[in-house]
Amino acid sequence: MLIYIEKQARDYPQTKKILEKFKNSQVIYINNYKNIFDKNYTNLNSKKALIVAKLNSNSVSEAPAWYGHTKNALFFKTSLNCIYDCSYCYLKWAFKNENMVVFVNYEDIKREIDEKIKMSEFDWDVWFYSSDYSDILWMDWFSWFCEEFIAFFEYLNLSPSGAKYPQGDRGIFMEIRTKSWNIKPLLDLWFVPKNTEIAFSLNPQEMIDKYEKWTSSLEARIVAINKLLDLWFKVWLRFLPLLPVKNYEKIYWDFVNELNDKIDFCRINSTFASGLLYTKKDYNKMLSKYPDLDILHMLALDNDWFYRESKKVRDNFYKMFKDLDNRCILCLEN
Ligand code: SF4
């Protein structure tokens, strides 16, 4: 494996742990990760390289209102790019090459999250989404994200620091979204987290085979879900993106029935469904890069300025998932 290490990231404890983990790797020290990551090129051996860097810009950004559970939500990043290869993923055009970046200055990122909360006037629960730039759970074996950030979010809600944290029943929560069965980092924790939900993205196996290359099988994810439920973890199921392929109604009804048979929904903390959806700008970028990706041609510009499935198709999907769990939240739907 090839590892690029930014010189300014060299002395961080995380960097040392990564080097210990990948003892036999070729290591190249670089001045700035963007010199590698922001270039259009393919690695000589055509395998993805790992880039270890220090994040000097903001980690936290605002999510659209009502993106998920509540009005207030934020994204934060500790890494960029993903080992998986989902055909519809916006990362495919967002970054210039497929190398993965891990930022190792975790304490700076935690400080930024803390500051963001102190400076904001939140009336609702606040959700931090951690996995919009990579599959955090998959890569935990060399990023140690869970032990660092799950513990941090437990502490945040206890902090008597005088910050304007949400009061009463409100709190600060993190979501880890994944398509991986790798729950070892969660099982290795010394506590069961109250403020982190593990959100499994699920789709029928037929869709996984066709559009979600390298991700864990549906069966493996269901086993992981049931194991976490047995240990009282908060588990969230995300049915997304729902894909309106030929025969989608049969495929998805079979899927819903399979989930109903294999998962006890009374123990699932929350569920969430969404069709495939892009802003106009993102859609045009995807289309110009992947003109033959069939699912892109199943979308149209809606009057909310998103490219998405028709309202009729979305309603068909939502009926299935409301039948499965009537608490199911619908993404960006009035
Ligand atoms: S798992 Fe998520 S982040 Fe990774 S390629 Fe698929 S959609 Fe993108």
Short mmCIF file of C-alpha atoms and ligand atoms in Angstrom, two decimals:
data_model
loop_
_atom_site.label_atom_id
_atom_site.label_comp_id
_atom_site.label_asym_id
_atom_site.label_seq_id
_atom_site.Cartn_x
_atom_site.Cartn_y
_atom_site.Cartn_z
CA MET A 1 0.00 0.00 0.00
CA LEU A 2 1.12 3.53 -0.73
CA ILE A 3 0.69 6.12 2.03
CA TYR A 4 1.25 9.84 1.53
CA ILE A 5 1.83 11.72 4.77
CA GLU A 6 1.69 15.46 5.03
CA LYS A 7 4.77 16.72 6.83
CA GLN A 8 2.59 18.73 9.23
CA ALA A 9 0.66 15.54 10.12
CA ARG A 10 3.75 13.46 10.80
CA ASP A 11 3.86 13.79 14.59
CA TYR A 12 0.20 13.23 15.43
CA PRO A 13 -0.54 10.12 17.54
CA GLN A 14 -3.06 8.96 14.91
CA THR A 15 -0.36 9.09 12.23
CA LYS A 16 1.94 6.97 14.32
CA LYS A 17 -0.84 4.43 14.89
CA ILE A 18 -1.54 4.31 11.14
CA LEU A 19 2.12 3.70 10.36
CA GLU A 20 2.20 0.96 12.98
CA LYS A 21 -0.85 -0.63 11.36
CA PHE A 22 0.56 -0.53 7.82
CA LYS A 23 4.15 -1.46 8.66
CA ASN A 24 5.09 -2.68 5.20
CA SER A 25 3.72 0.24 3.22
CA GLN A 26 5.61 2.58 0.99
CA VAL A 27 5.52 6.02 2.64
CA ILE A 28 6.01 9.32 0.83
CA TYR A 29 6.11 12.58 2.79
CA ILE A 30 4.42 15.50 1.06
CA ASN A 31 3.95 19.21 1.70
CA ASN A 32 0.21 19.46 1.15
CA TYR A 33 -2.37 16.71 0.67
CA LYS A 34 -4.07 18.78 -2.04
CA ASN A 35 -1.00 18.29 -4.22
CA ILE A 36 -2.11 14.67 -4.52
CA PHE A 37 -5.81 14.78 -3.79
CA ASP A 38 -6.74 17.70 -6.02
CA LYS A 39 -5.13 16.31 -9.15
CA ASN A 40 -6.68 14.34 -11.97
CA TYR A 41 -4.59 11.22 -12.10
CA THR A 42 -4.62 7.47 -11.54
CA ASN A 43 -2.02 5.89 -9.26
CA LEU A 44 0.73 3.95 -11.02
CA ASN A 45 -0.46 0.61 -9.68
CA SER A 46 -4.08 1.76 -10.07
CA LYS A 47 -4.82 1.00 -6.38
CA LYS A 48 -6.18 3.66 -4.07
CA ALA A 49 -3.53 5.28 -1.89
CA LEU A 50 -4.08 6.56 1.63
CA ILE A 51 -3.31 10.19 2.38
CA VAL A 52 -2.74 11.21 5.99
CA ALA A 53 -3.23 14.93 6.50
CA LYS A 54 -4.04 17.74 8.88
CA LEU A 55 -7.33 19.52 8.23
CA ASN A 56 -6.67 23.26 8.22
CA SER A 57 -10.10 24.33 6.94
CA ASN A 58 -13.50 23.83 8.54
CA SER A 59 -14.68 20.36 9.35
CA VAL A 60 -18.27 21.35 10.22
CA SER A 61 -20.89 22.57 7.72
CA GLU A 62 -24.64 23.13 7.88
CA ALA A 63 -27.02 20.46 6.58
CA PRO A 64 -30.17 21.60 4.76
CA ALA A 65 -33.05 22.35 7.17
CA TRP A 66 -35.06 19.19 7.93
CA TYR A 67 -32.44 17.06 6.24
CA GLY A 68 -32.93 14.37 8.85
CA HIS A 69 -34.46 14.03 12.31
CA THR A 70 -34.73 17.70 13.14
CA LYS A 71 -34.49 21.22 11.85
CA ASN A 72 -30.89 21.69 13.00
CA ALA A 73 -28.24 19.40 11.64
CA LEU A 74 -24.63 19.65 10.69
CA PHE A 75 -22.15 17.58 8.76
CA PHE A 76 -18.59 17.11 9.91
CA LYS A 77 -15.70 15.45 8.17
CA THR A 78 -12.70 13.54 9.43
CA SER A 79 -11.94 11.80 6.14
CA LEU A 80 -12.60 12.06 2.42
CA ASN A 81 -13.51 9.40 -0.12
CA CYS A 82 -14.77 5.90 0.28
CA ILE A 83 -13.59 2.36 -0.30
CA TYR A 84 -17.00 1.45 -1.69
CA ASP A 85 -18.11 2.27 -5.19
CA CYS A 86 -21.80 3.18 -5.27
CA SER A 87 -22.75 4.22 -8.79
CA TYR A 88 -24.92 7.12 -7.65
CA CYS A 89 -22.51 8.51 -5.05
CA TYR A 90 -21.80 12.23 -5.32
CA LEU A 91 -18.20 11.59 -4.22
CA LYS A 92 -17.59 10.30 -7.73
CA TRP A 93 -17.58 13.79 -9.08
CA ALA A 94 -16.87 15.76 -5.92
CA PHE A 95 -13.22 14.70 -5.81
CA LYS A 96 -10.66 14.48 -8.56
CA ASN A 97 -9.25 11.07 -7.73
CA GLU A 98 -10.10 8.04 -5.64
CA ASN A 99 -7.40 8.25 -3.00
CA MET A 100 -8.68 8.29 0.55
CA VAL A 101 -7.75 11.04 3.00
CA VAL A 102 -7.72 10.67 6.79
CA PHE A 103 -7.39 13.85 8.82
CA VAL A 104 -5.54 13.17 12.02
CA ASN A 105 -5.97 16.39 14.03
CA TYR A 106 -9.01 15.04 15.84
CA GLU A 107 -8.64 17.41 18.78
CA ASP A 108 -8.97 20.44 16.45
CA ILE A 109 -12.08 18.94 14.89
CA LYS A 110 -13.63 18.28 18.31
CA ARG A 111 -12.83 21.84 19.33
CA GLU A 112 -14.59 23.13 16.22
CA ILE A 113 -17.70 21.06 16.99
CA ASP A 114 -17.69 22.35 20.56
CA GLU A 115 -17.34 25.96 19.37
CA LYS A 116 -20.13 25.54 16.84
CA ILE A 117 -22.50 24.39 19.55
CA LYS A 118 -21.53 27.20 21.90
CA MET A 119 -22.10 29.83 19.21
CA SER A 120 -25.45 28.53 17.99
CA GLU A 121 -28.95 29.13 19.27
CA PHE A 122 -30.52 25.73 18.85
CA ASP A 123 -34.17 25.17 19.74
CA TRP A 124 -34.15 21.52 18.82
CA ASP A 125 -32.04 18.43 19.18
CA VAL A 126 -28.90 18.90 17.15
CA TRP A 127 -27.63 16.15 14.91
CA PHE A 128 -24.10 15.81 13.64
CA TYR A 129 -23.80 13.59 10.56
CA SER A 130 -20.34 12.08 10.41
CA SER A 131 -20.39 9.89 7.32
CA ASP A 132 -21.19 12.05 4.34
CA TYR A 133 -17.68 11.94 2.93
CA SER A 134 -16.76 8.28 3.50
CA ASP A 135 -17.93 5.10 5.21
CA ILE A 136 -16.54 5.91 8.64
CA LEU A 137 -17.39 2.55 10.19
CA TRP A 138 -15.65 0.55 7.49
CA MET A 139 -12.45 2.54 7.86
CA ASP A 140 -12.45 2.52 11.66
CA TRP A 141 -9.77 -0.18 11.74
CA PHE A 142 -7.22 2.44 10.77
CA SER A 143 -8.92 5.70 11.81
CA TRP A 144 -10.16 4.79 15.32
CA PHE A 145 -13.05 7.16 14.75
CA CYS A 146 -15.48 5.34 17.06
CA GLU A 147 -13.40 5.32 20.21
CA GLU A 148 -12.50 8.98 19.63
CA PHE A 149 -15.80 10.53 18.57
CA ILE A 150 -18.47 8.35 20.19
CA ALA A 151 -16.88 9.05 23.57
CA PHE A 152 -16.65 12.74 22.67
CA PHE A 153 -20.39 12.99 21.94
CA GLU A 154 -21.20 11.27 25.24
CA TYR A 155 -19.09 13.87 27.01
CA LEU A 156 -20.60 16.82 25.10
CA ASN A 157 -24.04 16.18 26.53
CA LEU A 158 -22.65 15.99 30.03
CA SER A 159 -20.50 19.08 29.76
CA PRO A 160 -21.28 21.65 32.44
CA SER A 161 -19.05 24.18 30.64
CA GLY A 162 -21.68 26.91 30.56
CA ALA A 163 -22.11 26.59 26.81
CA LYS A 164 -25.55 27.16 25.33
CA TYR A 165 -26.17 23.49 24.90
CA PRO A 166 -29.73 22.34 24.33
CA GLN A 167 -31.56 21.91 27.60
CA GLY A 168 -34.19 19.56 29.01
CA ASP A 169 -35.02 16.73 26.67
CA ARG A 170 -32.92 18.21 23.90
CA GLY A 171 -29.47 16.95 23.22
CA ILE A 172 -26.58 16.68 20.84
CA PHE A 173 -26.34 13.52 18.82
CA MET A 174 -24.15 11.94 16.20
CA GLU A 175 -25.13 9.65 13.39
CA ILE A 176 -22.69 7.13 11.92
CA ARG A 177 -24.09 5.95 8.61
CA THR A 178 -22.75 2.81 7.03
CA LYS A 179 -23.08 0.10 4.44
CA SER A 180 -20.57 -2.06 6.28
CA TRP A 181 -21.00 -5.03 8.60
CA ASN A 182 -17.87 -3.98 10.52
CA ILE A 183 -19.30 -3.47 14.00
CA LYS A 184 -16.15 -4.58 15.83
CA PRO A 185 -15.19 -1.00 16.82
CA LEU A 186 -18.62 -0.66 18.44
CA LEU A 187 -18.40 -3.98 20.23
CA ASP A 188 -14.95 -2.95 21.50
CA LEU A 189 -16.29 0.19 23.21
CA TRP A 190 -16.36 0.06 26.99
CA PHE A 191 -19.93 1.49 27.07
CA VAL A 192 -23.15 1.52 25.07
CA PRO A 193 -23.49 5.04 23.66
CA LYS A 194 -26.60 7.10 24.34
CA ASN A 195 -25.84 9.89 21.90
CA THR A 196 -24.73 8.04 18.80
CA GLU A 197 -26.99 6.19 16.43
CA ILE A 198 -25.64 3.63 14.04
CA ALA A 199 -27.55 4.12 10.81
CA PHE A 200 -27.45 1.26 8.34
CA SER A 201 -28.27 2.14 4.75
CA LEU A 202 -30.27 -0.69 3.29
CA ASN A 203 -31.38 -1.61 -0.20
CA PRO A 204 -32.54 -4.90 -1.77
CA GLN A 205 -29.65 -7.28 -2.56
CA GLU A 206 -30.43 -6.88 -6.27
CA MET A 207 -29.75 -3.13 -5.98
CA ILE A 208 -26.61 -3.74 -3.89
CA ASP A 209 -25.23 -6.07 -6.56
CA LYS A 210 -25.93 -3.64 -9.33
CA TYR A 211 -25.33 -0.20 -7.84
CA GLU A 212 -23.45 -0.53 -4.53
CA LYS A 213 -20.24 -2.29 -5.48
CA TRP A 214 -18.06 -3.72 -2.68
CA THR A 215 -20.53 -2.90 0.11
CA SER A 216 -21.55 -5.59 2.62
CA SER A 217 -24.38 -7.90 1.64
CA LEU A 218 -27.87 -7.20 2.94
CA GLU A 219 -27.70 -10.41 4.98
CA ALA A 220 -24.42 -9.39 6.65
CA ARG A 221 -25.86 -5.98 7.51
CA ILE A 222 -28.97 -7.58 9.02
CA VAL A 223 -26.79 -9.83 11.20
CA ALA A 224 -24.83 -6.74 12.37
CA ILE A 225 -28.06 -4.85 13.09
CA ASN A 226 -29.49 -7.68 15.19
CA LYS A 227 -26.27 -8.06 17.14
CA LEU A 228 -26.24 -4.34 18.01
CA LEU A 229 -29.91 -4.42 18.96
CA ASP A 230 -29.23 -7.31 21.33
CA LEU A 231 -26.61 -5.13 23.00
CA TRP A 232 -29.00 -2.14 23.28
CA PHE A 233 -27.26 0.09 20.75
CA LYS A 234 -29.43 2.72 19.08
CA VAL A 235 -29.90 1.54 15.53
CA TRP A 236 -31.35 3.61 12.76
CA LEU A 237 -32.33 2.20 9.38
CA ARG A 238 -32.02 4.32 6.27
CA PHE A 239 -33.78 3.11 3.17
CA LEU A 240 -31.95 5.06 0.58
CA PRO A 241 -31.57 5.81 -2.13
CA LEU A 242 -34.73 4.06 -3.26
CA LEU A 243 -34.16 3.25 -6.91
CA PRO A 244 -37.06 3.18 -9.38
CA VAL A 245 -35.73 0.39 -11.58
CA LYS A 246 -37.93 -1.84 -13.71
CA ASN A 247 -40.18 -3.94 -11.44
CA TYR A 248 -39.19 -1.78 -8.48
CA GLU A 249 -42.53 -2.32 -6.75
CA LYS A 250 -42.07 -6.09 -6.55
CA ILE A 251 -38.38 -5.83 -5.68
CA TYR A 252 -39.04 -3.39 -2.84
CA TRP A 253 -42.15 -5.15 -1.48
CA ASP A 254 -40.08 -8.36 -1.25
CA PHE A 255 -37.38 -6.35 0.49
CA VAL A 256 -39.84 -4.85 2.98
CA ASN A 257 -41.23 -8.31 3.75
CA GLU A 258 -37.74 -9.71 4.24
CA LEU A 259 -36.84 -6.92 6.68
CA ASN A 260 -40.11 -7.41 8.53
CA ASP A 261 -39.30 -11.10 8.98
CA LYS A 262 -35.70 -10.62 10.08
CA ILE A 263 -35.65 -7.43 12.16
CA ASP A 264 -37.70 -6.54 15.22
CA PHE A 265 -38.81 -3.00 14.30
CA CYS A 266 -40.03 -2.30 17.84
CA ARG A 267 -36.35 -2.17 18.83
CA ILE A 268 -35.25 0.08 15.94
CA ASN A 269 -34.74 3.63 17.11
CA SER A 270 -35.83 5.34 13.93
CA THR A 271 -36.24 4.81 10.21
CA PHE A 272 -35.78 7.12 7.27
CA ALA A 273 -36.56 6.81 3.57
CA SER A 274 -35.44 8.81 0.61
CA GLY A 275 -35.43 8.53 -3.13
CA LEU A 276 -32.43 9.35 -5.23
CA LEU A 277 -32.01 13.09 -5.20
CA TYR A 278 -29.52 15.63 -6.51
CA THR A 279 -29.35 19.37 -6.72
CA LYS A 280 -29.49 20.59 -10.31
CA LYS A 281 -25.78 21.33 -10.30
CA ASP A 282 -24.83 17.92 -8.88
CA TYR A 283 -27.14 16.15 -11.29
CA ASN A 284 -25.57 17.81 -14.30
CA LYS A 285 -22.09 16.92 -13.07
CA MET A 286 -23.08 13.28 -12.54
CA LEU A 287 -24.72 13.14 -15.93
CA SER A 288 -21.76 14.59 -17.73
CA LYS A 289 -19.45 12.06 -16.04
CA TYR A 290 -21.75 9.02 -16.26
CA PRO A 291 -24.16 9.57 -19.19
CA ASP A 292 -24.92 5.84 -19.37
CA LEU A 293 -25.89 5.41 -15.71
CA ASP A 294 -29.49 4.29 -16.15
CA ILE A 295 -30.85 5.50 -12.81
CA LEU A 296 -29.96 9.10 -13.61
CA HIS A 297 -32.40 8.97 -16.50
CA MET A 298 -35.21 7.95 -14.17
CA LEU A 299 -35.13 11.37 -12.47
CA ALA A 300 -36.58 14.71 -13.47
CA LEU A 301 -36.30 18.27 -12.19
CA ASP A 302 -39.02 18.74 -9.57
CA ASN A 303 -40.52 22.08 -8.57
CA ASP A 304 -38.32 22.12 -5.44
CA TRP A 305 -35.27 22.33 -7.78
CA PHE A 306 -34.05 18.84 -6.98
CA TYR A 307 -33.64 16.16 -9.60
CA ARG A 308 -35.60 13.26 -8.13
CA GLU A 309 -38.15 10.57 -8.84
CA SER A 310 -41.68 11.68 -9.65
CA LYS A 311 -44.00 12.34 -6.72
CA LYS A 312 -46.05 9.32 -7.75
CA VAL A 313 -43.03 6.99 -7.56
CA ARG A 314 -41.92 8.53 -4.26
CA ASP A 315 -45.38 8.05 -2.81
CA ASN A 316 -45.34 4.39 -3.88
CA PHE A 317 -42.04 3.94 -2.10
CA TYR A 318 -43.13 5.82 1.00
CA LYS A 319 -46.26 3.73 1.35
CA MET A 320 -44.11 0.59 1.57
CA PHE A 321 -41.86 2.02 4.24
CA LYS A 322 -44.68 3.59 6.25
CA ASP A 323 -46.29 0.15 6.20
CA LEU A 324 -43.09 -1.30 7.58
CA ASP A 325 -42.69 1.38 10.25
CA ASN A 326 -45.24 4.15 10.55
CA ARG A 327 -42.68 6.41 12.29
CA CYS A 328 -40.57 6.42 9.12
CA ILE A 329 -39.22 9.91 8.34
CA LEU A 330 -39.29 10.99 4.69
CA CYS A 331 -36.31 12.99 3.53
CA LEU A 332 -37.05 16.53 2.31
CA GLU A 333 -40.77 15.84 1.78
CA ASN A 334 -43.50 18.22 2.83
S1 SF4 B 1 -20.91 3.89 0.91
FE1 SF4 B 1 -21.69 5.99 0.89
S2 SF4 B 1 -19.87 7.29 0.73
FE2 SF4 B 1 -19.26 5.20 0.14
S3 SF4 B 1 -19.45 5.13 -2.11
FE3 SF4 B 1 -21.39 4.38 -1.23
S4 SF4 B 1 -22.74 6.20 -1.08
FE4 SF4 B 1 -20.61 6.92 -1.37
#
